[in-house]
Short mmCIF file of C-alpha atoms in Angstrom, two decimals:
data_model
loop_
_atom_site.label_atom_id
_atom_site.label_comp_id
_atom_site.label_asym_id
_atom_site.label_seq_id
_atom_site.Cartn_x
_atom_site.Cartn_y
_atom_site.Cartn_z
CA UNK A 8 43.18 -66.95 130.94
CA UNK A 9 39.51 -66.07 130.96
CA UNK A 10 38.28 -64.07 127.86
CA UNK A 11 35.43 -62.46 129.23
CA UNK A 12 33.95 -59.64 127.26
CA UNK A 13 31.89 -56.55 128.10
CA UNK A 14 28.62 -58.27 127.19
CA UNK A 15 29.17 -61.37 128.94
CA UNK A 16 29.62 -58.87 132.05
CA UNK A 17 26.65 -57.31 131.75
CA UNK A 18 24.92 -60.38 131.88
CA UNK A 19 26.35 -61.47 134.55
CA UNK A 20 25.87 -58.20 136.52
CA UNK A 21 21.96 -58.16 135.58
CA UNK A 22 21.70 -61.97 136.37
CA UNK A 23 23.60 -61.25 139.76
CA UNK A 24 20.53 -58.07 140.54
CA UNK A 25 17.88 -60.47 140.35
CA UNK A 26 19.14 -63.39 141.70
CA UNK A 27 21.26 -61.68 144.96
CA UNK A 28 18.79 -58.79 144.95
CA UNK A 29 19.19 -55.06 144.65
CA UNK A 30 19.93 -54.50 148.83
CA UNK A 31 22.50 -57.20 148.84
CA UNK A 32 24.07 -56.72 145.61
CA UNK A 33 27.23 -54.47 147.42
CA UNK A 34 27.89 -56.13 150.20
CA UNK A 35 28.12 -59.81 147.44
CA UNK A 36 30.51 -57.42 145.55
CA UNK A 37 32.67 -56.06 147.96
CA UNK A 38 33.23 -59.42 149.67
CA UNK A 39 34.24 -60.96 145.97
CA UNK A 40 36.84 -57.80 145.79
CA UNK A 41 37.99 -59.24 148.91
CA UNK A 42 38.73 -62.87 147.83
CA UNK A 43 39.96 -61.90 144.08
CA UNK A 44 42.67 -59.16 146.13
CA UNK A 45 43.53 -62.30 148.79
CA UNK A 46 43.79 -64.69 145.40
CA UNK A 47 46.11 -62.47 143.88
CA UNK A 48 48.43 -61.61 147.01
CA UNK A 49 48.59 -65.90 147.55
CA UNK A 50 49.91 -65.68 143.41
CA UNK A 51 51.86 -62.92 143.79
CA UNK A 52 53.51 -64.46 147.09
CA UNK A 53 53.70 -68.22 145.34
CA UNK A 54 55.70 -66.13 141.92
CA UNK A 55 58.39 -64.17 144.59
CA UNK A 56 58.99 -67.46 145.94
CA UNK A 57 59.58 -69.20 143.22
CA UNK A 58 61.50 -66.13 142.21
CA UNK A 59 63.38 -66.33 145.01
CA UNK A 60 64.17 -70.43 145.17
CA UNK A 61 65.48 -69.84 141.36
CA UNK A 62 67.78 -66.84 142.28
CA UNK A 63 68.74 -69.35 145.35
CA UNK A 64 69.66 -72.10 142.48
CA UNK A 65 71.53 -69.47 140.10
CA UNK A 66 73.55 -68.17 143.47
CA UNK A 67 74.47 -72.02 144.00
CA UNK A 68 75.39 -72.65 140.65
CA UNK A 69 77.48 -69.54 140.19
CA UNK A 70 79.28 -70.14 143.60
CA UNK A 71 80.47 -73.61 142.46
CA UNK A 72 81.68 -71.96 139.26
CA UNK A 73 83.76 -69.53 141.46
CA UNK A 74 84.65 -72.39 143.77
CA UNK A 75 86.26 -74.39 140.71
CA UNK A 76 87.68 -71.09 138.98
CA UNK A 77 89.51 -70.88 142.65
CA UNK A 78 91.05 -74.28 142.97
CA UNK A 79 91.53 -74.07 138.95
CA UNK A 80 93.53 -70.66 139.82
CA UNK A 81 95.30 -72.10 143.06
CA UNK A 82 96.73 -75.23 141.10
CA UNK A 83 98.15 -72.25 138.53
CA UNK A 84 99.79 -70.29 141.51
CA UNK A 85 101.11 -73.49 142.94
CA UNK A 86 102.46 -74.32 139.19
CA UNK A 87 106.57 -74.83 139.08
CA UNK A 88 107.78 -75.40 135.46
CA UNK A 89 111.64 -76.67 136.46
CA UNK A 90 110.30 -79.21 138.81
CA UNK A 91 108.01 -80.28 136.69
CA UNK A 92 111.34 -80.83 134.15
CA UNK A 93 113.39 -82.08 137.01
CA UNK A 94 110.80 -84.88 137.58
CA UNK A 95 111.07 -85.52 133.44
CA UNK A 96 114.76 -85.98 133.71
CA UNK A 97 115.21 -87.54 136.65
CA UNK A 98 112.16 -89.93 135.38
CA UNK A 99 114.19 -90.32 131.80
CA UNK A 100 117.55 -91.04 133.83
CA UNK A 101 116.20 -93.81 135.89
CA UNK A 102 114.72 -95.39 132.49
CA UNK A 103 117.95 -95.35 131.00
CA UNK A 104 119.36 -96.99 133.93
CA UNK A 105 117.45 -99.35 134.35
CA UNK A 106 117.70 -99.84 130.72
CA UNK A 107 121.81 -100.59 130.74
CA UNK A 108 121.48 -102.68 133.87
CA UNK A 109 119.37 -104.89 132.01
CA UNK A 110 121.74 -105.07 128.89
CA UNK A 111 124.73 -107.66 128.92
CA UNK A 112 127.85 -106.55 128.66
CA UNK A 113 129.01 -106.22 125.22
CA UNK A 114 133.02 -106.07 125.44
CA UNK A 115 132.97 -109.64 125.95
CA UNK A 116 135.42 -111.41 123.41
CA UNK A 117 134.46 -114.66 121.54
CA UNK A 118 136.64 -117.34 122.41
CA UNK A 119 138.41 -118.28 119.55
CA UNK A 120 139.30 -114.60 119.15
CA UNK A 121 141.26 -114.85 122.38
CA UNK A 122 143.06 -117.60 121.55
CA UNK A 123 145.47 -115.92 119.17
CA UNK A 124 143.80 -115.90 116.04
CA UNK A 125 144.75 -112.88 113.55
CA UNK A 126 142.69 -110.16 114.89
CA UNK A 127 144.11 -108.23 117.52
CA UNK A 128 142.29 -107.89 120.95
CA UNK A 129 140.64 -104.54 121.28
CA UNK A 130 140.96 -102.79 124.49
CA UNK A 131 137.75 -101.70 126.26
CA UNK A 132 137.63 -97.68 125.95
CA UNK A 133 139.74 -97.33 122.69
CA UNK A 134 138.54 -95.83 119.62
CA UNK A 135 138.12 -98.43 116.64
CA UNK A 136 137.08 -95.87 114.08
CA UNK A 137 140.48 -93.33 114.89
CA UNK A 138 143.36 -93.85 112.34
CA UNK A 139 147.14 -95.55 113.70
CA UNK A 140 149.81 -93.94 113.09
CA UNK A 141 151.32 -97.21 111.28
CA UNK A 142 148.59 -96.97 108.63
CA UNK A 143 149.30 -97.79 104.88
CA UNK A 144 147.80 -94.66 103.66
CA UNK A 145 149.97 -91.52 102.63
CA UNK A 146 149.65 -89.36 105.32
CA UNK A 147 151.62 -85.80 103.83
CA UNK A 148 151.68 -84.32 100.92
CA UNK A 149 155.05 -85.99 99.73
CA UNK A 150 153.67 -89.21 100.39
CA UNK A 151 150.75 -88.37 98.25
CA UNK A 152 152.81 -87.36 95.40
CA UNK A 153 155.27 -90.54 95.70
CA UNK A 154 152.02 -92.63 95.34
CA UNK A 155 150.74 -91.30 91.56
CA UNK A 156 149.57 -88.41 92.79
CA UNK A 157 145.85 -89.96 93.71
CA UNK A 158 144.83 -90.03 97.52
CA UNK A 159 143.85 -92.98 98.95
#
């Protein structure tokens, strides 16, 4: 802080002798010891305290880092993976419900379909795409033969 050298102490010391005197001199010098040892207990105090209120800040800090870590680690312990996949489904199954009640019904037949024209009425629940057994395809090998040999 202060760059004060040997020489500018010696004039200060010799300055000091003949203003103070030489009979007063150690009593001037023992009372400055006094007030530079009380200046430097008031720093020393002021740095522990500040020391102390930043240790107080860090011990704050780290204890809401624990704090989180905890609830962070409670929400993990409390964690149920096939609820959490029963919610999903049951979630997905209402959707789709909701979804078909919303549709019309699509079995309906057009009117002029049920008023005898050439198509035959389907009934609801029977398979369209399935074969009938009174099909003009061959359905055996001798029938395959009888018909040149090439499958339908």
């Amino acid at each position: 802080m202060f760059e004060i050298g040997w020489g500018e102490l010696l004039l200060i010391g010799v300055v000091a002798l003949l203003v103070i005197g030489p009979k007063e001199l150690p009593v001037v010098f023992r009372t400055l010891g006094q007030w530079m040892n009380k200046l430097r207990h008031m720093a020393s105090e002021f740095q522990n305290q500040f020391q102390e209120a930043m240790r107080e800040a860090e011990v704050a800090e780290l204890k809401k880092q624990v704090d989180d870590m905890t609830s962070q680690a409670q929400s993990y312990a409390s964690f149920d993976p096939v609820a959490e996949v029963r919610r999903e489904l049951d979630s997905t199954q209402q959707q789709i419900e909701s979804a078909m009640a919303d549709k019309p019904a699509a079995t309906t037949i057009p009117p002029a379909a049920a008023e005898g024209s050439a198509a035959p009425a389907i009934a609801p629940g029977t398979d369209v795409a399935a074969p009938s057994s009174a099909s003009s395809e061959p359905t055996s090998a001798a029938d395959v033969a009888k018909s040149d040999g090439k499958p339908a």
